[in-house]
Short mmCIF file of C-alpha atoms in Angstrom, two decimals:
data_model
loop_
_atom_site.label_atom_id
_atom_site.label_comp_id
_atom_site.label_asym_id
_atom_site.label_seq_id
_atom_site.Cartn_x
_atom_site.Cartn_y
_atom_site.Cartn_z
CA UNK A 290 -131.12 -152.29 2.61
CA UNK A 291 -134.49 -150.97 1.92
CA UNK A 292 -136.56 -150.03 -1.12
CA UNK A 293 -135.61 -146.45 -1.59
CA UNK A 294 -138.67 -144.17 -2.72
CA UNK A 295 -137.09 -143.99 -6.24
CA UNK A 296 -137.05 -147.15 -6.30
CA UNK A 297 -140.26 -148.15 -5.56
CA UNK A 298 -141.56 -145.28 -7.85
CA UNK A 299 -139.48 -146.58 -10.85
CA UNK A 300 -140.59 -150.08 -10.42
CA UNK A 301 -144.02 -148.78 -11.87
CA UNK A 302 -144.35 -150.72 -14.51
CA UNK A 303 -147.91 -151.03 -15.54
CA UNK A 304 -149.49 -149.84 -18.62
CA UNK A 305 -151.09 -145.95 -18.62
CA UNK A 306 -152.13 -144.46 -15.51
CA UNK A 307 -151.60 -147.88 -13.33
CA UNK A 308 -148.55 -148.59 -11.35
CA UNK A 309 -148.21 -152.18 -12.06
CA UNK A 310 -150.09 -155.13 -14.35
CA UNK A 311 -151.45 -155.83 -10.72
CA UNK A 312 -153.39 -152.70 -10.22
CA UNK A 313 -154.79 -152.97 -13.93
CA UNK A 314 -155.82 -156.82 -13.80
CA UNK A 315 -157.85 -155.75 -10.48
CA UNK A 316 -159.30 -152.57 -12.25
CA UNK A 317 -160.40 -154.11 -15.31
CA UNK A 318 -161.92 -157.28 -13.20
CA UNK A 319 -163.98 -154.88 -11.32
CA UNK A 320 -165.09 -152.88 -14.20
CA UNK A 321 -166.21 -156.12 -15.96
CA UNK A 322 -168.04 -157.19 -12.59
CA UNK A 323 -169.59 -153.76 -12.43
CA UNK A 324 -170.55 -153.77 -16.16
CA UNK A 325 -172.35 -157.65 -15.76
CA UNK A 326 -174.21 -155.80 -13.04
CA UNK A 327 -175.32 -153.00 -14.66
CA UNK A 328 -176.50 -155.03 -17.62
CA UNK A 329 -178.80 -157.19 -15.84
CA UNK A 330 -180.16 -154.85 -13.87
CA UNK A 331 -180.08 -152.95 -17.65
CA UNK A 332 -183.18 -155.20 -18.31
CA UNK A 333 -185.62 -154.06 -15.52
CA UNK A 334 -184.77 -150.55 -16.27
CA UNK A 335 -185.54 -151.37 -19.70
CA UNK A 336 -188.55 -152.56 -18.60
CA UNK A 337 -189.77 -149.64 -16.62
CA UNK A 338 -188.47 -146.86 -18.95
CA UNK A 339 -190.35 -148.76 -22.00
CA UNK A 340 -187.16 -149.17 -23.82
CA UNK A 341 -186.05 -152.24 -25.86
CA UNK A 342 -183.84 -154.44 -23.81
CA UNK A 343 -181.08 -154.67 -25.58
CA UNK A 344 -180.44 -150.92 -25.23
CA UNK A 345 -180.65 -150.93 -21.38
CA UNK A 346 -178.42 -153.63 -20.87
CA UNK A 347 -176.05 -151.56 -23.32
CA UNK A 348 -176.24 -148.75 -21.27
CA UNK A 349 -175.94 -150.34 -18.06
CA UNK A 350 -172.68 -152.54 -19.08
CA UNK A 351 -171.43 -148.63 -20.87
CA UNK A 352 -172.19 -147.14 -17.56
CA UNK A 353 -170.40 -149.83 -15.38
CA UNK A 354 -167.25 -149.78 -17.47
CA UNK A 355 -166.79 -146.32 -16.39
CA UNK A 356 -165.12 -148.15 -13.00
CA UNK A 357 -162.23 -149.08 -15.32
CA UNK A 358 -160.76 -145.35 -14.72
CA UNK A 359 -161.45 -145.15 -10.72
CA UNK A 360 -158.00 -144.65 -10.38
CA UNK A 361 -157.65 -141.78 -12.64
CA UNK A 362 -161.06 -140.00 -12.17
CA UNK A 363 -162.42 -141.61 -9.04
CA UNK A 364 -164.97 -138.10 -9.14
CA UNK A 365 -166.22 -139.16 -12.83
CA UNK A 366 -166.51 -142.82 -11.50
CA UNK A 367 -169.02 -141.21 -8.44
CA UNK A 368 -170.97 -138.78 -10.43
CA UNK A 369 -171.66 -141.76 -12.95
CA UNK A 370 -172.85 -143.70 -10.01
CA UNK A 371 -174.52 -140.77 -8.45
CA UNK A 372 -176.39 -140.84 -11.75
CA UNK A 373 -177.67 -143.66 -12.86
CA UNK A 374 -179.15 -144.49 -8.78
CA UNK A 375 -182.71 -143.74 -9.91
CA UNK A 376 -182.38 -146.82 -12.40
CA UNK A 377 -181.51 -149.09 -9.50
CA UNK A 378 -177.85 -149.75 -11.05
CA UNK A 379 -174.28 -149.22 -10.42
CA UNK A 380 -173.98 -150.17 -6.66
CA UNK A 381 -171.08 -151.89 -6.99
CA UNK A 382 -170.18 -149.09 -8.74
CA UNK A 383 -171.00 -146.43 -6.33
CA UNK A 384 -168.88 -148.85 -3.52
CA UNK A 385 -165.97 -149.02 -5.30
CA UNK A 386 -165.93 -145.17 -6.33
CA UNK A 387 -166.56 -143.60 -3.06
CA UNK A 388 -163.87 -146.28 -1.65
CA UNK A 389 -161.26 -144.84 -4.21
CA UNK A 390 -162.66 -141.47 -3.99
CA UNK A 391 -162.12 -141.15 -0.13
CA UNK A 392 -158.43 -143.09 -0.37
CA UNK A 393 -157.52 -140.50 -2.66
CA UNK A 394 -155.71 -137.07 -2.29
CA UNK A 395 -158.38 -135.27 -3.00
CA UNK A 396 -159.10 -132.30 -0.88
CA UNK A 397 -161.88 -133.54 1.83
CA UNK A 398 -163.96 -131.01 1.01
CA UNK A 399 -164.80 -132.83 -2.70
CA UNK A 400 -165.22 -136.25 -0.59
CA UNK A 401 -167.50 -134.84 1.86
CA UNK A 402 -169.42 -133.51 -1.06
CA UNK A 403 -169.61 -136.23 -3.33
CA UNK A 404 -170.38 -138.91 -0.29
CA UNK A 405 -173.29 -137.09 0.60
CA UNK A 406 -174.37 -135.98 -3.01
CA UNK A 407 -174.33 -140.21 -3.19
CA UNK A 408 -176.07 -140.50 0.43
CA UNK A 409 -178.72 -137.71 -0.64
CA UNK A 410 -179.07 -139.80 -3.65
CA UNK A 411 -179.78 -143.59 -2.48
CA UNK A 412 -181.93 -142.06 0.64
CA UNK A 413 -184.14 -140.62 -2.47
CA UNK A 414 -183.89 -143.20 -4.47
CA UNK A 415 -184.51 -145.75 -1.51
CA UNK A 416 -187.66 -144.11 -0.28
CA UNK A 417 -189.62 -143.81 -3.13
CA UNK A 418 -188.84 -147.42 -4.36
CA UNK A 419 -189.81 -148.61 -0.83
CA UNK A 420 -192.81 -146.04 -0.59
CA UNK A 421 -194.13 -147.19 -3.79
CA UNK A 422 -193.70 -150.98 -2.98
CA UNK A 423 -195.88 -150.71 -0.11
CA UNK A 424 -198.56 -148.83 -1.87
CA UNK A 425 -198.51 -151.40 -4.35
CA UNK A 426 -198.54 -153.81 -1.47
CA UNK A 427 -195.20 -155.63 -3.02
CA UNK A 428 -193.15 -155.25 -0.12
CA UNK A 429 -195.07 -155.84 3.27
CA UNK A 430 -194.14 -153.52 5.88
CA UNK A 431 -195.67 -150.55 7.68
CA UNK A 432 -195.15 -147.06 6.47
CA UNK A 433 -193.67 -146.37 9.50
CA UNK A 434 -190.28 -148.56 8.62
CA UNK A 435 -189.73 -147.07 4.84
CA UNK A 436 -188.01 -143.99 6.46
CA UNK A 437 -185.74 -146.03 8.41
CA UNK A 438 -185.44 -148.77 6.00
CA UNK A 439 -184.04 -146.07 3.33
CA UNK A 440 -181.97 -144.39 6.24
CA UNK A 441 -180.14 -147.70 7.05
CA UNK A 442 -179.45 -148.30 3.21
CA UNK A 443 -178.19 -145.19 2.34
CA UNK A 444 -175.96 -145.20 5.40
CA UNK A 445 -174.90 -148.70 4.85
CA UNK A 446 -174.10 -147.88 0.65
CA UNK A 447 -172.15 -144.49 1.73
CA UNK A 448 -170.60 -144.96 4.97
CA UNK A 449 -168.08 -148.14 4.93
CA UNK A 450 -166.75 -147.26 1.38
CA UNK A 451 -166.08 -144.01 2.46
CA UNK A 452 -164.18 -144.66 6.31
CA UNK A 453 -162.42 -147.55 4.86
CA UNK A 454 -160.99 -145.48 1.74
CA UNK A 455 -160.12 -142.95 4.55
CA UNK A 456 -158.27 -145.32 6.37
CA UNK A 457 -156.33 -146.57 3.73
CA UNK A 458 -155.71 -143.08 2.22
CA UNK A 459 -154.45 -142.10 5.53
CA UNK A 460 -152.09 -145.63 6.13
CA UNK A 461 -151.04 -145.19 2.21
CA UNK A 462 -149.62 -141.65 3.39
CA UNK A 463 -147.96 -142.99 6.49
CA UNK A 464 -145.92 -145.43 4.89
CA UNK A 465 -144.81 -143.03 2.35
CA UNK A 466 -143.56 -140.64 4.88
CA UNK A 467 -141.75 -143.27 6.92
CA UNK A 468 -140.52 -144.42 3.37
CA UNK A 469 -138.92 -141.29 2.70
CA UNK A 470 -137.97 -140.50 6.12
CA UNK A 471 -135.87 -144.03 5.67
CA UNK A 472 -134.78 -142.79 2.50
CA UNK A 473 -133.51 -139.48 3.91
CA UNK A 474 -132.34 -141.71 7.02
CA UNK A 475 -130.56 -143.99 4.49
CA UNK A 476 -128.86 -140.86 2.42
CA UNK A 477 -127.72 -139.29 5.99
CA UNK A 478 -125.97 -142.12 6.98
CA UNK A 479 -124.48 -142.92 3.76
CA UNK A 480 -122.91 -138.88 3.43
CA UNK A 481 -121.98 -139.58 7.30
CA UNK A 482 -120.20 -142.68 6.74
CA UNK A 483 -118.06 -140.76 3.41
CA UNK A 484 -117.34 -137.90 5.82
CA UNK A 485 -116.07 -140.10 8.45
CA UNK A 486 -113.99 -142.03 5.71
CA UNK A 487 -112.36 -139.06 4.57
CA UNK A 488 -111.52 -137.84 8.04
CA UNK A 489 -110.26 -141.21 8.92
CA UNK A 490 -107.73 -140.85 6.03
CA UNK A 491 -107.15 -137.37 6.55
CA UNK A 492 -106.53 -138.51 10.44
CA UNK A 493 -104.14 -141.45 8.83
CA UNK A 494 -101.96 -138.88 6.47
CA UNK A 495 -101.57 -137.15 9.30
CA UNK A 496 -100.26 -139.58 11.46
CA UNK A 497 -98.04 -140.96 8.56
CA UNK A 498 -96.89 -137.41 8.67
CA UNK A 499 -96.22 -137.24 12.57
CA UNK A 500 -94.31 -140.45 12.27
CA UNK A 501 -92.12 -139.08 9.79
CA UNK A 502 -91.70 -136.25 11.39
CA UNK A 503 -90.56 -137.84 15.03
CA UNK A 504 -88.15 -140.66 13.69
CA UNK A 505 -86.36 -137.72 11.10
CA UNK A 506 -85.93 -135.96 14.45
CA UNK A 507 -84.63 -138.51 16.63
CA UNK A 508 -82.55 -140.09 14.06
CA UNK A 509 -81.11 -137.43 11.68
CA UNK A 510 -79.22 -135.76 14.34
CA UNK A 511 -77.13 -138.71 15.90
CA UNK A 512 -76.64 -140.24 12.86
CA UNK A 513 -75.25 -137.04 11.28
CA UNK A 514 -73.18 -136.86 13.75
CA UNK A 515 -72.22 -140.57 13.94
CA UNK A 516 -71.00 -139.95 9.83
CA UNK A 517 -69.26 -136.52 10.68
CA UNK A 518 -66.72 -138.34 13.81
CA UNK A 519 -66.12 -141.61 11.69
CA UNK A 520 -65.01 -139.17 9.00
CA UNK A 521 -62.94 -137.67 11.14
CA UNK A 522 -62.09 -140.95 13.02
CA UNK A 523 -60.81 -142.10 9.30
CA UNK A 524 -58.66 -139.04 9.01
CA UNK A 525 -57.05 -139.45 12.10
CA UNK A 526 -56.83 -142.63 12.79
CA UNK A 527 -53.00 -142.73 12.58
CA UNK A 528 -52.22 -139.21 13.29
CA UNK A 529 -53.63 -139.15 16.81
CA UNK A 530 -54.60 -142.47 18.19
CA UNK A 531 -55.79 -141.03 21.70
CA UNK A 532 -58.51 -138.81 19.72
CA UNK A 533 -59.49 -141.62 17.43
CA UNK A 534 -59.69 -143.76 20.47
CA UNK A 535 -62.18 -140.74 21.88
CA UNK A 536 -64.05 -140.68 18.54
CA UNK A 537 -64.87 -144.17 18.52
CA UNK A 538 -66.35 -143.77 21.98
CA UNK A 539 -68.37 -141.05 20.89
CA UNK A 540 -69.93 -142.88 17.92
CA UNK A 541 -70.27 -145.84 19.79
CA UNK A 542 -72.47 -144.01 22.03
CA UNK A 543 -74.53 -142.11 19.74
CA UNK A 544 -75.11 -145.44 18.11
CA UNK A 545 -76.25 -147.02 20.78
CA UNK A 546 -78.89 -143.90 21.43
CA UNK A 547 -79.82 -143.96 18.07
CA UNK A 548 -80.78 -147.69 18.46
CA UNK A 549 -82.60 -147.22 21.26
CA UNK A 550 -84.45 -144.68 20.45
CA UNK A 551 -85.50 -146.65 16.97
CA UNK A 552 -86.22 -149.79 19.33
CA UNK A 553 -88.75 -147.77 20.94
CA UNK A 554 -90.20 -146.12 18.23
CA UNK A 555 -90.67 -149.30 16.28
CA UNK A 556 -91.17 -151.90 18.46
CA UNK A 557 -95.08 -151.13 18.42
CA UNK A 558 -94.95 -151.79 14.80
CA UNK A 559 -94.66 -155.47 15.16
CA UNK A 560 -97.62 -158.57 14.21
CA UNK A 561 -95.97 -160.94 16.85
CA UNK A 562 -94.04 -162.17 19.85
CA UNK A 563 -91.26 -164.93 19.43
CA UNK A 564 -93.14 -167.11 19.52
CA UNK A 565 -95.44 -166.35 16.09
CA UNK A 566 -98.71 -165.49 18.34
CA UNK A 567 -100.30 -162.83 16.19
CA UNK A 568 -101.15 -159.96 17.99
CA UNK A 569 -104.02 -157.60 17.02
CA UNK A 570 -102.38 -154.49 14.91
CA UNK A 571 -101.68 -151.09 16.44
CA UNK A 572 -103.26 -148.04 15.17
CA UNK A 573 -101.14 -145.13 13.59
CA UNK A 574 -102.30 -142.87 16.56
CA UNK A 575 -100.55 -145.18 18.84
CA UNK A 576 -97.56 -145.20 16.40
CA UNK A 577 -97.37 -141.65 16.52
CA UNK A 578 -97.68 -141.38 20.11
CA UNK A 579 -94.83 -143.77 20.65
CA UNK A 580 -92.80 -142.24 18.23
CA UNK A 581 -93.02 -138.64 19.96
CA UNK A 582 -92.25 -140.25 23.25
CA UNK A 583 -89.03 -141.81 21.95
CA UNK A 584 -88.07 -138.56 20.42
CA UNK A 585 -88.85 -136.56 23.50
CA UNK A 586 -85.96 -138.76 24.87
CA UNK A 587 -83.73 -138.22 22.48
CA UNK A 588 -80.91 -135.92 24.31
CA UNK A 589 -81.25 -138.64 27.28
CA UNK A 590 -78.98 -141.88 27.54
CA UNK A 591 -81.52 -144.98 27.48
CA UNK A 592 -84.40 -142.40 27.80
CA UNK A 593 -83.72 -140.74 30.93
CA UNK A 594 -85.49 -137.51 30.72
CA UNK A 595 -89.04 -136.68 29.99
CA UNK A 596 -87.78 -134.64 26.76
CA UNK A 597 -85.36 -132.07 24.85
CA UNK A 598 -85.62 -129.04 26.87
CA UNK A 599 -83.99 -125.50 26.11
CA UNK A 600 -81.46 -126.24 29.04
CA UNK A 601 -80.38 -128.88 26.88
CA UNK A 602 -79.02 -126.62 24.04
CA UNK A 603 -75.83 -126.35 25.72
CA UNK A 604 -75.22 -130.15 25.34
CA UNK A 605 -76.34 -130.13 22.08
CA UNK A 606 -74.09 -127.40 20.50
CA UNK A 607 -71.15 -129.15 22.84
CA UNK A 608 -71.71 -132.60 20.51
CA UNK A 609 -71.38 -130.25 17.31
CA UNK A 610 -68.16 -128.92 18.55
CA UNK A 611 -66.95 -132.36 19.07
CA UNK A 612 -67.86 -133.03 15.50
CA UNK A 613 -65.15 -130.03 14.34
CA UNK A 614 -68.26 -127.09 13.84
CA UNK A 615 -67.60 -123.74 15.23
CA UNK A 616 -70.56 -122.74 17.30
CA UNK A 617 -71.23 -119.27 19.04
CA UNK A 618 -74.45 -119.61 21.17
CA UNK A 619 -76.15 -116.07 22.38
CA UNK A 620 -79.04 -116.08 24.60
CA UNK A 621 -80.95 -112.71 25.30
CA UNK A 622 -83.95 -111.90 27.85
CA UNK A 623 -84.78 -113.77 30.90
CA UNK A 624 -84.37 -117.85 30.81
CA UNK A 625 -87.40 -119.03 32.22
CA UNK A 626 -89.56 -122.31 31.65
CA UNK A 627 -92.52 -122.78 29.20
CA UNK A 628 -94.40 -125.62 28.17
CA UNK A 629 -92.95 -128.99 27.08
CA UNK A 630 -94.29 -128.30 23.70
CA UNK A 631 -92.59 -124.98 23.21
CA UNK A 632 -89.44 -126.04 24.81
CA UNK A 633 -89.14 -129.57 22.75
CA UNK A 634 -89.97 -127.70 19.49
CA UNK A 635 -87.26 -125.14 20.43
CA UNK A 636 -85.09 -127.75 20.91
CA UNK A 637 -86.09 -129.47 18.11
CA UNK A 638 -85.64 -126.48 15.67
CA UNK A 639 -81.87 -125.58 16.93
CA UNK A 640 -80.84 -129.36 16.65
CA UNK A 641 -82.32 -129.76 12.91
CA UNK A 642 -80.82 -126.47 11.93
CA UNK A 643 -76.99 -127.63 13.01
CA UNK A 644 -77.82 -130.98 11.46
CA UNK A 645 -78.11 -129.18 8.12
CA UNK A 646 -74.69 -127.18 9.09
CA UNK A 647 -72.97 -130.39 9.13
CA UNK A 648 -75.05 -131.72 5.97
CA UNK A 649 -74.49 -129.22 3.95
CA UNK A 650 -71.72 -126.60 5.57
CA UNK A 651 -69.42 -128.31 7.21
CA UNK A 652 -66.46 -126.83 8.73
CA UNK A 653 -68.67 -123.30 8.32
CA UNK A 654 -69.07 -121.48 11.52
CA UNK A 655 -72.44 -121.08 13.07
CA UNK A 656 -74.46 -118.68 14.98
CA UNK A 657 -77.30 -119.59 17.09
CA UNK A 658 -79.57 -117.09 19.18
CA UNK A 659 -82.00 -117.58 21.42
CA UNK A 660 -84.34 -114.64 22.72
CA UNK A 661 -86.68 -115.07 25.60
CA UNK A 662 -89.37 -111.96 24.93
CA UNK A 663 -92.58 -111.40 26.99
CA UNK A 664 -95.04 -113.49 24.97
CA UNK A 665 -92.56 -115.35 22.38
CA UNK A 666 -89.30 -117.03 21.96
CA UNK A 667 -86.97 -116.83 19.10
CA UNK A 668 -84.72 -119.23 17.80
CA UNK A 669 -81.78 -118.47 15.12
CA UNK A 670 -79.50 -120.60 13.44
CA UNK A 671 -77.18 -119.15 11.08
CA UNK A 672 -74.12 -120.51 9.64
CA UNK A 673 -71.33 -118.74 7.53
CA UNK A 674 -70.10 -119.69 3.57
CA UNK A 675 -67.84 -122.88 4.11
CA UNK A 676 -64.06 -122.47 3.98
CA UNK A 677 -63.92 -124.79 1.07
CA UNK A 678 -66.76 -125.34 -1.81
CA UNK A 679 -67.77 -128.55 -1.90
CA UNK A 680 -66.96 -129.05 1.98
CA UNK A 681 -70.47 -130.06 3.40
CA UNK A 682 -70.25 -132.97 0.99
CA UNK A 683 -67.40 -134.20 1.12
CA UNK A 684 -68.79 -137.03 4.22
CA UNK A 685 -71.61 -138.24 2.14
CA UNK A 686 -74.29 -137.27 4.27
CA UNK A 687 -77.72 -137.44 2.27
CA UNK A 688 -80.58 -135.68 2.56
CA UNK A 689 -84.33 -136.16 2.21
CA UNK A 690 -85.44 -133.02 2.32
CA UNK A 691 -87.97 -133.17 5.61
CA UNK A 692 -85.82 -131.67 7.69
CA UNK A 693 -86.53 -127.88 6.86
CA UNK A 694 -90.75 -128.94 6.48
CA UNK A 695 -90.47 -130.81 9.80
CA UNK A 696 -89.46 -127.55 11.81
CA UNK A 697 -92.28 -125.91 9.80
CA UNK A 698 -94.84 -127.84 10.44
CA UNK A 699 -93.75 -128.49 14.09
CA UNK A 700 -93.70 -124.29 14.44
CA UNK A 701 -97.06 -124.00 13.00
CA UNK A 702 -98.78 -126.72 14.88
CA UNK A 703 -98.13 -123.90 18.03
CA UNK A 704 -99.06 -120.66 15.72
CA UNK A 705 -95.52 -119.89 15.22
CA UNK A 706 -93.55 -118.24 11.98
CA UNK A 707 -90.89 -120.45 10.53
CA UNK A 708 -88.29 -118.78 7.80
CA UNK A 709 -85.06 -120.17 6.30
CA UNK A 710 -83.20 -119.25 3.50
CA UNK A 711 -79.46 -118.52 1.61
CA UNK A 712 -77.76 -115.44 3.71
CA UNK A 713 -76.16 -112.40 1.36
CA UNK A 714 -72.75 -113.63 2.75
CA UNK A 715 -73.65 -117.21 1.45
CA UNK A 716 -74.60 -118.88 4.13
CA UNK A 717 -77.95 -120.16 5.41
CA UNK A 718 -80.03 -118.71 7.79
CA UNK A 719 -83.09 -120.54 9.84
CA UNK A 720 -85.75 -118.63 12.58
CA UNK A 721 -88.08 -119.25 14.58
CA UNK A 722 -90.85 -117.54 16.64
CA UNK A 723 -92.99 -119.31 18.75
CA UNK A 724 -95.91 -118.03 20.84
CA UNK A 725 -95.07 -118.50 24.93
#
């Protein structure tokens, strides 16, 4: 992880305008290196002006203190230098402040200015002081070389200082963009990385719900009517053999179908062979997929078929009427195929609504329509009051309650409408439209 621009901003720790103890130890070392400067040269300006020395070097060491602030004047800091250049003082000074001056973010108009105010200013300053050397005969060179001399010293005095403290200026700005471009970076990623974990368990509750969905389907309905023939296998057991005999068959069968159809959805679910290898774990998607297979073979002995089709509905409503249910099937329009999707959910809908007959009405009789229309297909399951009160309970069957929200959800999922509710009569109704 990197040092987020908050960060590095908060870590300022130094006292007033400085960022750290570092910055202030350098400042105030270069103001005291400035101010010993300016103090001896103080005494040969003291000396020229005809004041006492003790109040030149006072001034000078006053005047090269005034570095102590670069930072948060670097313009007074130049001017100062800029003005004390005709007493031959300050040039550490003037270095320093045009450095700071040009690595600030001041508009480059203002450094432009001031670095040639302090050019204009040592050429001057240079000349004459050369100029008068020769005439004096203190410095020995022709008059020729004082205009380049003072050329050379100005440009020397204004010139580094002033590229350098641009070049810094400038890196100083580049690694604050690319710091906050890291920091926005950093803050992408991180909101990224919460979006993708909240659709990964948004993804997970749905395939938790999928999984329900596809075992209550392939299970419910055999099992149902596994309970509803050994109820009646118990009541007839002595009365009529032969039938009991044909019972027991039929549960045997159903179990077996039921198992099968578990073994398949479950057997992805397990961390190992015989054998204790560990295998690596299977995601829910692959759960869910193997789960909708097994139920698309759920009308099929040992998984014959490729799934519950609307053809099928005949078979279906002939195991209900082996179970004791009255059933009156209707079917209206044109048969003709759709997708597997439409047709399993079709299926799917009819098969949970006459598992709820024999929950929860048994021995009522039930209606179920079927309409083929030119875009849709409609599915209706409706069952009468049972004969006796207390009828559809008295096998025991339970109920979780995700039968009627699995045929909702599956009806949706195509942009169908899903209804179901108590009949006037006292009965229940369920329906179904599905887009074709």
């Amino acid at each position: 992880m990197t040092t987020t621009g908050e960060e590095h901003t908060a870590a300022g720790t130094g006292p007033w305008w400085w960022v750290g103890w570092r910055s202030a130890v350098l400042d105030a070392g270069l103001a005291l290196a400035s101010a010993v400067e300016c103090g001896a040269e103080g005494v040969r300006f003291a000396h020229d002006a005809g004041l006492p020395v003790p109040v030149g070097v006072g001034f000078g060491m006053i005047a090269g203190s005034v570095l102590l602030v670069r930072r948060k004047w670097p313009i007074a800091v130049v001017l100062v230098s800029i003005a004390i250049t005709p007493a031959q003082m300050g040039y550490l000074m003037g270095l320093v402040g045009l450095y700071t001056l040009a690595a600030s973010e001041l508009p480059r108009r203002i450094i432009a200015a001031l670095a040639g105010m302090s050019f204009a200013g040592m050429l001057i300053v240079t000349f004459v002081r050369a100029h008068q050397g020769v005439v004096r005969g203190d410095v020995p060179m022709g008059d020729w070389l004082v205009p380049f001399a003072s050329i050379t010293t100005a440009i020397g005095m204004t010139a580094p200082p002033v590229l350098l403290g641009l070049y810094m200026g400038a890196r100083r700005r580049l690694m604050e963009s690319l710091r906050e471009r890291a920091d926005s970076l950093e803050r992408e990623l991180q909101l990224l990385a919460e979006r993708a974990e909240e659709r990964a368990e948004w993804a997970r509750n749905e395939e938790r719900t999928r999984i329900a969905r596809e075992m209550h389907d392939v299970v419910a309905h055999r099992v149902s009517l596994m309970v509803v023939h050994a109820a009646a296998l118990q009541a007839i057991a002595r009365k009529d053999p032969e039938k009991a005999v044909k019972n027991a068959a039929l549960v045997g069968d159903m179990g077996r179908q039921a198992l099968t159809e578990l073994r398949e959805m479950l057997g992805v679910l397990r961390t190992g062979d015989g054998l204790g290898v560990r295998v690596p774990s299977v995601p829910l998607a692959a759960v869910g997929a193997a789960a909708a297979a097994a139920a698309s073979r759920a009308a099929d002995d040992f998984g014959a078929g490729e799934g519950p089709c609307l053809a099928e509905i005949d078979e279906l409503i002939g195991q209900s009427a082996a179970a004791g249910m009255v059933v009156d099937l209707s079917v209206e329009g044109d048969t003709r195929a759709y997708a597997q999707e439409i047709e399993q959910t079709a299926y799917r809908v009819v098969q949970e609504a006459l598992t709820n007959v024999h929950k929860h009405a048994a021995g009522a009789k039930t209606y179920v329509r079927v309409a083929h229309r030119v875009s849709e297909i409609a599915m209706q399951v409706e069952n009468e009051c049972p004969p006796e009160v207390g009828a559809g309970s008295s096998v025991r069957l339970p109920s979780g309650g995700n039968g009627l929200l699995g045929m909702k959800e599956r009806v949706a999922a195509l942009g169908g409408v899903f209804v179901s509710g108590p009949t006037d009569a006292g009965g229940f109704r369920v329906s179904a439209v599905i887009p074709a």
